[in-house]
XYZ file of C-alpha atoms in Angstrom:
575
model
C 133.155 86.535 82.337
C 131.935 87.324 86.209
C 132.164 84.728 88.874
C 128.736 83.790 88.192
C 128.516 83.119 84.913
C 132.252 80.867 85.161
C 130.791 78.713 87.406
C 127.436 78.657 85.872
C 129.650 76.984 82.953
C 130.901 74.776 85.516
C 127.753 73.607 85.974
C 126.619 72.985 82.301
C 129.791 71.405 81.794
C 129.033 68.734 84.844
C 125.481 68.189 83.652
C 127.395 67.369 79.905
C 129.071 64.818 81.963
C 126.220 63.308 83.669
C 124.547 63.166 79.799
C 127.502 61.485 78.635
C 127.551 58.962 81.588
C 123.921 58.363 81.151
C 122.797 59.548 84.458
C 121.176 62.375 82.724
C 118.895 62.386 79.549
C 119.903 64.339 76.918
C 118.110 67.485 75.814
C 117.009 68.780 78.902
C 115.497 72.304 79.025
C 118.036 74.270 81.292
C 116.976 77.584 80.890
C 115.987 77.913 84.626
C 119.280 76.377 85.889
C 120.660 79.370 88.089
C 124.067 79.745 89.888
C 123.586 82.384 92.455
C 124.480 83.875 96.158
C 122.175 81.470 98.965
C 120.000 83.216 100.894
C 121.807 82.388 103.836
C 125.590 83.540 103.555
C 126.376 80.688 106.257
C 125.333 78.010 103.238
C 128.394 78.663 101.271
C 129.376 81.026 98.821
C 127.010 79.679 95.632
C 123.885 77.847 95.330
C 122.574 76.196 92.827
C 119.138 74.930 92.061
C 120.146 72.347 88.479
C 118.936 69.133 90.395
C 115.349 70.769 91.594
C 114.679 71.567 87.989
C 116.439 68.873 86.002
C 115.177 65.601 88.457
C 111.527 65.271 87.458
C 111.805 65.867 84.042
C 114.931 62.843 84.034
C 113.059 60.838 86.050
C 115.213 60.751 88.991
C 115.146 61.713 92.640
C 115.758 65.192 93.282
C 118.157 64.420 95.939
C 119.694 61.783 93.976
C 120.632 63.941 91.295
C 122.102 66.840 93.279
C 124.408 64.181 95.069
C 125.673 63.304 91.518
C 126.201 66.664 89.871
C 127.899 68.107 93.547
C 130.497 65.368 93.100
C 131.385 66.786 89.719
C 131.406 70.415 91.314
C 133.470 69.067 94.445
C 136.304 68.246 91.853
C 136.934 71.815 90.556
C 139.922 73.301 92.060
C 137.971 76.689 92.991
C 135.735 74.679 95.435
C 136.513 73.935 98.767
C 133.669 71.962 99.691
C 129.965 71.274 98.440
C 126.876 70.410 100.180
C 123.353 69.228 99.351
C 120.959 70.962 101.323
C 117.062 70.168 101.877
C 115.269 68.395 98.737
C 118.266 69.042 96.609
C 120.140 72.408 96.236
C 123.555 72.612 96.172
C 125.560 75.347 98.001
C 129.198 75.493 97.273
C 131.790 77.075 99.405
C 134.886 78.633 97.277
C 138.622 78.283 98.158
C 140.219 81.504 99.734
C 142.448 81.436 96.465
C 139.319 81.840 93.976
C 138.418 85.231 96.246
C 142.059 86.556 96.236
C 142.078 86.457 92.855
C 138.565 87.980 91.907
C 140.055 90.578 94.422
C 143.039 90.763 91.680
C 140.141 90.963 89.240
C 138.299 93.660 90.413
C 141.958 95.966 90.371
C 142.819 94.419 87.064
C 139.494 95.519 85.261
C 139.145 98.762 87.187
C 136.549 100.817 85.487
C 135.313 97.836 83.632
C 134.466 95.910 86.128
C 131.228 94.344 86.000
C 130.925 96.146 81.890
C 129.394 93.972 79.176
C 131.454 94.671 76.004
C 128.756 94.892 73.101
C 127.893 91.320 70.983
C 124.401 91.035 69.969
C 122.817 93.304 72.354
C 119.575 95.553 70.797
C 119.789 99.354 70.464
C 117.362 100.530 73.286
C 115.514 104.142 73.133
C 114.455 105.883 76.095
C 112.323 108.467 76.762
C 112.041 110.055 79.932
C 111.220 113.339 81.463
C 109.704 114.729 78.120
C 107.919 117.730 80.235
C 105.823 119.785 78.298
C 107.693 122.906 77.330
C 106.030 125.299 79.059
C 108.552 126.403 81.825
C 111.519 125.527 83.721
C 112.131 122.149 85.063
C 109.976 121.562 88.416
C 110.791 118.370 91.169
C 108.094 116.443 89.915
C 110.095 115.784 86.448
C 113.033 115.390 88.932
C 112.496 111.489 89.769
C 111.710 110.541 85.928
C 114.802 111.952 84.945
C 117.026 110.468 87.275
C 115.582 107.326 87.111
C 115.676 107.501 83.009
C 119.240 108.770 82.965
C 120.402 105.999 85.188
C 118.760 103.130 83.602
C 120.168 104.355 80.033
C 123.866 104.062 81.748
C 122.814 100.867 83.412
C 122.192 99.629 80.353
C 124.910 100.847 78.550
C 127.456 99.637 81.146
C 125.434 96.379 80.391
C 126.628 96.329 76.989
C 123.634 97.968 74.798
C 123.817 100.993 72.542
C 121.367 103.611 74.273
C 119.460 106.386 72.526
C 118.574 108.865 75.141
C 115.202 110.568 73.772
C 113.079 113.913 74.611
C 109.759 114.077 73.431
C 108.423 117.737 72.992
C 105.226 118.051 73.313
C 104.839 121.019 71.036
C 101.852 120.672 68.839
C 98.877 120.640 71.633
C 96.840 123.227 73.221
C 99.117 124.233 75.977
C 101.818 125.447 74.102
C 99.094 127.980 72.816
C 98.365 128.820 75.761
C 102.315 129.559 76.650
C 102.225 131.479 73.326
C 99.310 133.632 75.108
C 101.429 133.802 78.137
C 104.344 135.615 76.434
C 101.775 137.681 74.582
C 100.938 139.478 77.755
C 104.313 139.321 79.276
C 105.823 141.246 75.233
C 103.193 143.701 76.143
C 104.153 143.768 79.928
C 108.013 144.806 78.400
C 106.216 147.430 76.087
C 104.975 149.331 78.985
C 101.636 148.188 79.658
C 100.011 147.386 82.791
C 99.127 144.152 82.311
C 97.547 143.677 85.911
C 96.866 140.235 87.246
C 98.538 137.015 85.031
C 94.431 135.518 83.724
C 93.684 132.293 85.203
C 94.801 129.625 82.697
C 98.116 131.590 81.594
C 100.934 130.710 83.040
C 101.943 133.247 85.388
C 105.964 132.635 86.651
C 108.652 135.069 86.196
C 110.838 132.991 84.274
C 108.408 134.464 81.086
C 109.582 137.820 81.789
C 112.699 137.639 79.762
C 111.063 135.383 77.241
C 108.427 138.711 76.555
C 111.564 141.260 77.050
C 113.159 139.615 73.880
C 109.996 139.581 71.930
C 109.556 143.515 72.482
C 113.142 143.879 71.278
C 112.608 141.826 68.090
C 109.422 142.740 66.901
C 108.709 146.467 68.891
C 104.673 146.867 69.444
C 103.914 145.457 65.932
C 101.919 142.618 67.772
C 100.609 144.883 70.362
C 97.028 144.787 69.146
C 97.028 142.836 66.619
C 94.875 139.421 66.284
C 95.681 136.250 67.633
C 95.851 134.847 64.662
C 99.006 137.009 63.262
C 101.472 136.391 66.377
C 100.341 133.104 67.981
C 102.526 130.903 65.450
C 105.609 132.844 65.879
C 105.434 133.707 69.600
C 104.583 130.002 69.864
C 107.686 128.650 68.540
C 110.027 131.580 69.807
C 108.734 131.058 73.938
C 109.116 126.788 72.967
C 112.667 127.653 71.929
C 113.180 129.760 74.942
C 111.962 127.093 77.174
C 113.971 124.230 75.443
C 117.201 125.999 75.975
C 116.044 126.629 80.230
C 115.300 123.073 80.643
C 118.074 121.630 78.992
C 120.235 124.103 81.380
C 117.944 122.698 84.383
C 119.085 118.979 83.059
C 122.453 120.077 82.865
C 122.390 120.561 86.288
C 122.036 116.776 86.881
C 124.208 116.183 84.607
C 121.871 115.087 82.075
C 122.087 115.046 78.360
C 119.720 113.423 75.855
C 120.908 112.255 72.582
C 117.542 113.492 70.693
C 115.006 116.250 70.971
C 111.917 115.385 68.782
C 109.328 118.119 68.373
C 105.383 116.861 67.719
C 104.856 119.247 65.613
C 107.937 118.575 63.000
C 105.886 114.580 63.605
C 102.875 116.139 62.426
C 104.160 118.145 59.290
C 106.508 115.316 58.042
C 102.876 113.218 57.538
C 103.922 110.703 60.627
C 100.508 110.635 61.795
C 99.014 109.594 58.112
C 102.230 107.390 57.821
C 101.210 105.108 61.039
C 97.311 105.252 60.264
C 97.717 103.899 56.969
C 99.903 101.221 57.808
C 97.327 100.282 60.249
C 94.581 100.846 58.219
C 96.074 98.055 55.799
C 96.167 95.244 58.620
C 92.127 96.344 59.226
C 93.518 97.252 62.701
C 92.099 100.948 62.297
C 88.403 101.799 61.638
C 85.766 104.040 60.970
C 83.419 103.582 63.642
C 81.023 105.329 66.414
C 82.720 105.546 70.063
C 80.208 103.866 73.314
C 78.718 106.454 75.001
C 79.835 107.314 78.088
C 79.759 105.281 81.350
C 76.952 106.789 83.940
C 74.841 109.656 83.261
C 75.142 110.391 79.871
C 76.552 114.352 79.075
C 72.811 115.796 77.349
C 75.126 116.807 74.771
C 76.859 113.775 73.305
C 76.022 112.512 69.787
C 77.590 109.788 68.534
C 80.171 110.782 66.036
C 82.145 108.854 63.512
C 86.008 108.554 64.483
C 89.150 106.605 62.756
C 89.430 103.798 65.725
C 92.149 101.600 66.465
C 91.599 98.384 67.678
C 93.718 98.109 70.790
C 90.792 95.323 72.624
C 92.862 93.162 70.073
C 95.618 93.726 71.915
C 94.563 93.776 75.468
C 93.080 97.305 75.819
C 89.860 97.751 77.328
C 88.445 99.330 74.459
C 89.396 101.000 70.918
C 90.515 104.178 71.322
C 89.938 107.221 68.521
C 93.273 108.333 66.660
C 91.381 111.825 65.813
C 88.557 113.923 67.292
C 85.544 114.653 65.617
C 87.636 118.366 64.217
C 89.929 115.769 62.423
C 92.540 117.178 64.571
C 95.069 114.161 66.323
C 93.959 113.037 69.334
C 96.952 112.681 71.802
C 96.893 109.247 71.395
C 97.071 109.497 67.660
C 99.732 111.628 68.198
C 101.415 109.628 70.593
C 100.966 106.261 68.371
C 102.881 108.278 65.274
C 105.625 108.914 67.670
C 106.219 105.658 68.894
C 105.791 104.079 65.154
C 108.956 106.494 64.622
C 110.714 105.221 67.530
C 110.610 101.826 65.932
C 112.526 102.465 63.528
C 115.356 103.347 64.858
C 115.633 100.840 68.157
C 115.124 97.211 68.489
C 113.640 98.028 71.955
C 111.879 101.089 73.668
C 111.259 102.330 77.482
C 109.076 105.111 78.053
C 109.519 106.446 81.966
C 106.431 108.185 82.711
C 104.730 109.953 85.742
C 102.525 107.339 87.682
C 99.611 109.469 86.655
C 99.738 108.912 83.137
C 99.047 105.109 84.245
C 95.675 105.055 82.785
C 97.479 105.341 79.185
C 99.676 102.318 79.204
C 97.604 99.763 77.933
C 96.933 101.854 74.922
C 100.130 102.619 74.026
C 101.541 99.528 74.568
C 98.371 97.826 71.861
C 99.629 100.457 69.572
C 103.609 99.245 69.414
C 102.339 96.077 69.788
C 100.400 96.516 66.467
C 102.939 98.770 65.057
C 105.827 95.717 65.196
C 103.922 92.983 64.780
C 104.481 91.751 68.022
C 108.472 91.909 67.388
C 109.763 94.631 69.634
C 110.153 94.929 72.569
C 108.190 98.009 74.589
C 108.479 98.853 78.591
C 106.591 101.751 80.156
C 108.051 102.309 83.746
C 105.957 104.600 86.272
C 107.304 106.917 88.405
C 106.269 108.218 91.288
C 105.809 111.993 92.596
C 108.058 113.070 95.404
C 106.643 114.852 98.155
C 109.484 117.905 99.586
C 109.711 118.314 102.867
C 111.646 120.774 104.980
C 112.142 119.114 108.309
C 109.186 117.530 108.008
C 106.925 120.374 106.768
C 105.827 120.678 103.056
C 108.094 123.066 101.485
C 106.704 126.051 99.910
C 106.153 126.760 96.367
C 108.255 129.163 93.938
C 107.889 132.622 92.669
C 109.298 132.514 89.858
C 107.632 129.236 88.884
C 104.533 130.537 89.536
C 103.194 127.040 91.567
C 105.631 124.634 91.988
C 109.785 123.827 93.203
C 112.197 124.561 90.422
C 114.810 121.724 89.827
C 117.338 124.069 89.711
C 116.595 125.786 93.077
C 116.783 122.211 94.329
C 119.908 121.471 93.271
C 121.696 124.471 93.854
C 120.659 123.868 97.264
C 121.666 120.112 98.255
C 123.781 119.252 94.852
C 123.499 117.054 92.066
C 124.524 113.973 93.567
C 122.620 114.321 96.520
C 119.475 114.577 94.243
C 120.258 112.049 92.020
C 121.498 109.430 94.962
C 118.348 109.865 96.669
C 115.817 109.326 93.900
C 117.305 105.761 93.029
C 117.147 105.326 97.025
C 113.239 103.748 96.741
C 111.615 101.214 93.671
C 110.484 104.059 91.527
C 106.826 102.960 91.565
C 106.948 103.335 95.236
C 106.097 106.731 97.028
C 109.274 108.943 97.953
C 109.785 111.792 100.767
C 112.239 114.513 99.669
C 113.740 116.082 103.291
C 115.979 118.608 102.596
C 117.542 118.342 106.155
C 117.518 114.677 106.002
C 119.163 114.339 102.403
C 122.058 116.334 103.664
C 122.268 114.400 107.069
C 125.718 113.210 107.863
C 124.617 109.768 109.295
C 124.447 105.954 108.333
C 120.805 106.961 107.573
C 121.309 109.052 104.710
C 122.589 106.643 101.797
C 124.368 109.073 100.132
C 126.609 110.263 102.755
C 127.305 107.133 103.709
C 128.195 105.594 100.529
C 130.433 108.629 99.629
C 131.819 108.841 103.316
C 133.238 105.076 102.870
C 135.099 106.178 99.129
C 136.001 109.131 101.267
C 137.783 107.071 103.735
C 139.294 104.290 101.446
C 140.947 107.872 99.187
C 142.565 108.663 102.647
C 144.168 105.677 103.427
C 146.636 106.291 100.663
C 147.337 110.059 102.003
C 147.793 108.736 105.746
C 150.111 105.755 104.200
C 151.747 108.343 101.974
C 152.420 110.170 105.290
C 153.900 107.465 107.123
C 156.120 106.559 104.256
C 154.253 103.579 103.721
C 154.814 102.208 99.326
C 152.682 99.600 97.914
C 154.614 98.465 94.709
C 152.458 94.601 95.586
C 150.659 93.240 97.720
C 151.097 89.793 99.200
C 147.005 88.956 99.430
C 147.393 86.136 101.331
C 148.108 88.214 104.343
C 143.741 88.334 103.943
C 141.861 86.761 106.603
C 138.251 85.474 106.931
C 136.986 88.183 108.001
C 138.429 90.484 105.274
C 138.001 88.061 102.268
C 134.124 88.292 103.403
C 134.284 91.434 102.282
C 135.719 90.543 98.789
C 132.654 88.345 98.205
C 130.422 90.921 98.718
C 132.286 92.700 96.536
C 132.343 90.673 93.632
C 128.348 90.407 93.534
C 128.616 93.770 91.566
C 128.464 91.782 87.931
C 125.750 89.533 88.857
C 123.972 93.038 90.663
C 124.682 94.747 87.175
C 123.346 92.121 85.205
C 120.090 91.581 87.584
C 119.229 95.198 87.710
C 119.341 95.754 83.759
C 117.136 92.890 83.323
C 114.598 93.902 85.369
C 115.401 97.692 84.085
C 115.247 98.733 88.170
C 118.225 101.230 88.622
C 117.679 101.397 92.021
C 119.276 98.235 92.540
C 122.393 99.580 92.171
C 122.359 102.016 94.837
C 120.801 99.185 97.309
C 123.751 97.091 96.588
C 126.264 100.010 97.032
C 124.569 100.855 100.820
C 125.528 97.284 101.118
C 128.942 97.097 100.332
C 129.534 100.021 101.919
C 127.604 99.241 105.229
C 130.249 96.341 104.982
C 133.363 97.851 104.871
C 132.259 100.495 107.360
C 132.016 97.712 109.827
C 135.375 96.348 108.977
C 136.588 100.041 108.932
C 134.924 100.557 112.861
C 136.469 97.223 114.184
C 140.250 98.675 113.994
C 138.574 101.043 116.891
C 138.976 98.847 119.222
C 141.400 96.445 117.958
C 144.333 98.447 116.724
C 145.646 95.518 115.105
C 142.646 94.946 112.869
C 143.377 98.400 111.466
C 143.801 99.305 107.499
C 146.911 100.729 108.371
C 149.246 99.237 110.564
C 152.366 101.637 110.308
C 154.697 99.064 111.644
C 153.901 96.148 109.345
C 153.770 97.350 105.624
C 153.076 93.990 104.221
C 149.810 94.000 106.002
C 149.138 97.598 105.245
C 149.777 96.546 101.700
C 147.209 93.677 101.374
C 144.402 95.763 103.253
C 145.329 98.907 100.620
C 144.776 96.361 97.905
C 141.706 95.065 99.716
C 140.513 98.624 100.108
C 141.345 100.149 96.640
C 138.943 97.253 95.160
C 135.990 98.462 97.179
C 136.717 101.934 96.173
C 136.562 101.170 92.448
C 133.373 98.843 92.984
C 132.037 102.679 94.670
C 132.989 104.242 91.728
C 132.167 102.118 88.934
C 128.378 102.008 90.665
C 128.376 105.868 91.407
C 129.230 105.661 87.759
C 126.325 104.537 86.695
C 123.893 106.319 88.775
C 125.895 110.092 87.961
C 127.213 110.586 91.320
C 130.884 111.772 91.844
C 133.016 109.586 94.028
C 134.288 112.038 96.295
C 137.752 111.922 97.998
C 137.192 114.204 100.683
C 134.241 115.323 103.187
C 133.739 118.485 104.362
């Protein structure tokens, strides 16, 4: 149980005890009763709004009531004092005990700090990056996948079961057109000049190899022969191929998804037919004729019959066609038998998607709407593209991609946990600058140094005390001043930060709040410059030393368990 949520039954127990005395009704609706941080840090240490909501609906005075329920708080032997501020909130100021021994806590739960064990919590799928497979990983799959990764260890740190999910797109035109690609390329590896890559293919190196291994399995059997004879197998051999080079370009983030599912296996195991029939049975998919298009009409439109889902019924702007007029699956269609698969296996689903696929949301979210009856849960997040600069100037693009940044060349560059830190550094609907000389910048304005620089420093306190023959077997915590225990509390707001941030399913929380805490105990750190005494370690008093070790080994595992989440090492050292 965090801090929050024990005083938060604190609270419900002293509005029991107003019921019971009959200052309070009984049967109140306190759902938006909150116990959190004031705004102001000079208010106290918790606020609470129970009297704002609670007084009109009992009938009382707003002030009235919070006078009443903060002289039930004032009597808890955690509270130092309690005040009722403006119309009626109640800020509470905690004893230095109650932060000495969250400080305990934090060291007593370690890596578990601020964890949810599992009770009722639903089984959540996400899908993110899902990049057609088509080539290696490029930077604008980059943010999607961080983002996607760290939400799906947010939220199992949050107490869910998470199934990380890959959709390949396998079973549309572009992976004919790869299939075309490594045509040319097998021929290119049989000798032939194959001149300029055709607009349309795709022209990077990286399909080289992919038509060097084709030549060696099948010889010039496919040289000349019709499409139709080599486009199936070529198809799924360069797919293959490119699964196994982006799951190495993942791997480089440290990312690994739980499930790959193809499209195409979707379409031959009948999933499509599955999803339209049971749709067809609630009337909420039709035959019908689609409006022509907005504006000039195209001179060679007819209006053709198509199997139409209703999604207006469900907040669309219009029904959208599961099939085109060849009876082939639209994407949609496609898309729809996907996520009716998906429901079957997760209570809730998050799709993280590219901001430009925004115009598809609606749609997709009628469809799972339709498909559960309303009962499921369904989240698309948008992402944002990130724009790489090199001091400033747009970086180049890559050979061997053929038109954009590889991941990989990204990351070999700057690391993993640069990357990763600095795309949960921004909201990630919210536009994002890549620098590469800014992401490696040793200052307090790159968040990633200076998160990892203060875990750096707390790891070398213990060296310089083991140096100085300095043992910490306890630690006498009441050696803790004001100034340090402000530090604790700013530490123990990683639970209620946790819990916030998987809520809202905004990762990026979680490196805000560690900027934060570290921002804070750099400024404790840089106040022992010029006050020797107000050092970490003070090598002639090792009681002191002690208490600030203690003090400084909790903020290191806060930095860890939050680096945690977000796949970032917690580094000891700084070159």
């Amino acid at each position: 149980m965090t801090l929050y949520h024990r005083f938060a039954a604190h609270l419900e127990a002293a509005l029991d005890a107003l019921v019971a005395a009959g200052v309070l009704p009984a049967g109140l609706d306190r759902r938006n009763v909150t116990v959190e941080p004031p705004r102001d840090v000079t208010h106290g240490d918790l606020a609470t709004n129970a009297a704002m909501v609670l007084a009109k609906p009992a009938g009382t005075n707003p002030r009235a009531l919070a006078d009443k329920i903060a002289a039930e708080l004032a009597a808890l032997p955690d509270v130092a004092s309690v005040a009722v501020a403006g119309p009626g909130f109640i800020n509470l100021t905690l004893t230095d005990e109650r932060w000495r021994a969250e400080l305990s806590t934090i060291l007593a739960e370690g890596d578990d700090y601020g964890r949810v064990t599992r009770a009722s919590k639903p089984t959540v799928n996400i899908e993110y990056v899902s990049a057609n497979p088509t080539g290696p990983m490029h930077m604008g799959h980059c943010r999607g996948a961080v983002v996607g990764d760290a939400l799906a260890a947010l939220l199992e740190f949050s107490g869910h079961k998470v199934i990380r999910e890959y959709y390949v797109n396998d079973a549309g035109g572009q992976v004919d057109t790869l299939a075309r690609s490594a045509h040319l390329r097998y021929r290119e590896a049989l000798g032939e000049d194959i001149g300029e890559i055709p607009e349309g293919f795709y022209p990077g190196d990286y399909l080289i190899p992919i038509g060097e291994a084709l030549a060696a399995e099948y010889g010039d059997r496919y040289v000349g022969a019709p499409e139709a004879e080599w486009l199936v197998p070529f198809r799924k051999r360069a797919v293959a191929a490119m699964l196994v080079l982006i799951k190495a370009d993942l791997a480089k983030l440290g990312i690994h998804h739980d499930l790959f599912s193809s499209e195409a296996d979707l379409q031959a195991a009948g999933k499509p037919e599955a999803a339209e029939a049971a749709l067809r049975a609630r009337d909420l998919i039709y035959d019908g004729v689609l409006e022509a298009p907005k504006g000039e009409t195209p001179e060679d439109w007819e209006p053709v019959v198509l199997p139409l889902f209703r999604s207006t019924r469900f907040g669309d702007d219009q029904d959208r066609p599961i099939r085109k007029s060849t009876g082939q699956w639209t994407y949609f269609g496609a898309d729809l038998a996907y996520h009716y698969q998906k429901t079957q296996t997760a209570d809730e689903l998050i799709d993280i998607w590219g901001a430009d696929h925004a115009g598809t949301v609606k749609r997709i979210v009628a469809a799972v709407n339709a498909l559960t009856h309303g009962e499921k849960k369904f989240d698309v997040k948008l992402v944002q593209m990130v724009r790489l600069l090199r001091a400033g100037e747009p970086v180049k693009m890559s050979k061997r991609s053929g038109n954009f940044v590889t991941l990989a060349d990204v990351v070999d560059e700057v690391g993993k946990d640069v990357v990763r830190f600095t795309m949960l550094t921004r909201k990630a609907d919210a536009q994002m600058d890549f620098d590469f000389a800014k992401v490696v910048e040793a200052s307090k304005d790159n968040p990633v140094f200076y998160v990892q620089y203060a875990h750096a420093r707390i790891a070398s306190l213990h060296r310089r005390a083991a140096e100085a023959g300095i043992a910490c077997p306890s630690a006498d915590l009441s050696l803790l001043d004001t100034d340090e225990l402000a530090l604790v509390k700013v530490a123990a707001q990683f639970p209620r930060v946790v819990e916030t941030a998987a809520v809202a399913r905004e990762p990026h929380r979680i490196a805000f709040y560690l900027y934060d805490l570290a921002a804070e105990f750099h400024a404790l750190w840089n106040v022992g410059n010029d006050r020797p005494e107000r050092r970490f370690l003070i090598l002639d008093n090792a009681p002191l030393t002690c208490a600030r070790l203690f003090l400084a080994d909790a903020i290191g595992q806060i930095l860890r368990n939050g680096l945690s989440i977000m796949g970032v090492e917690a580094v000891e050292e700084m070159s």
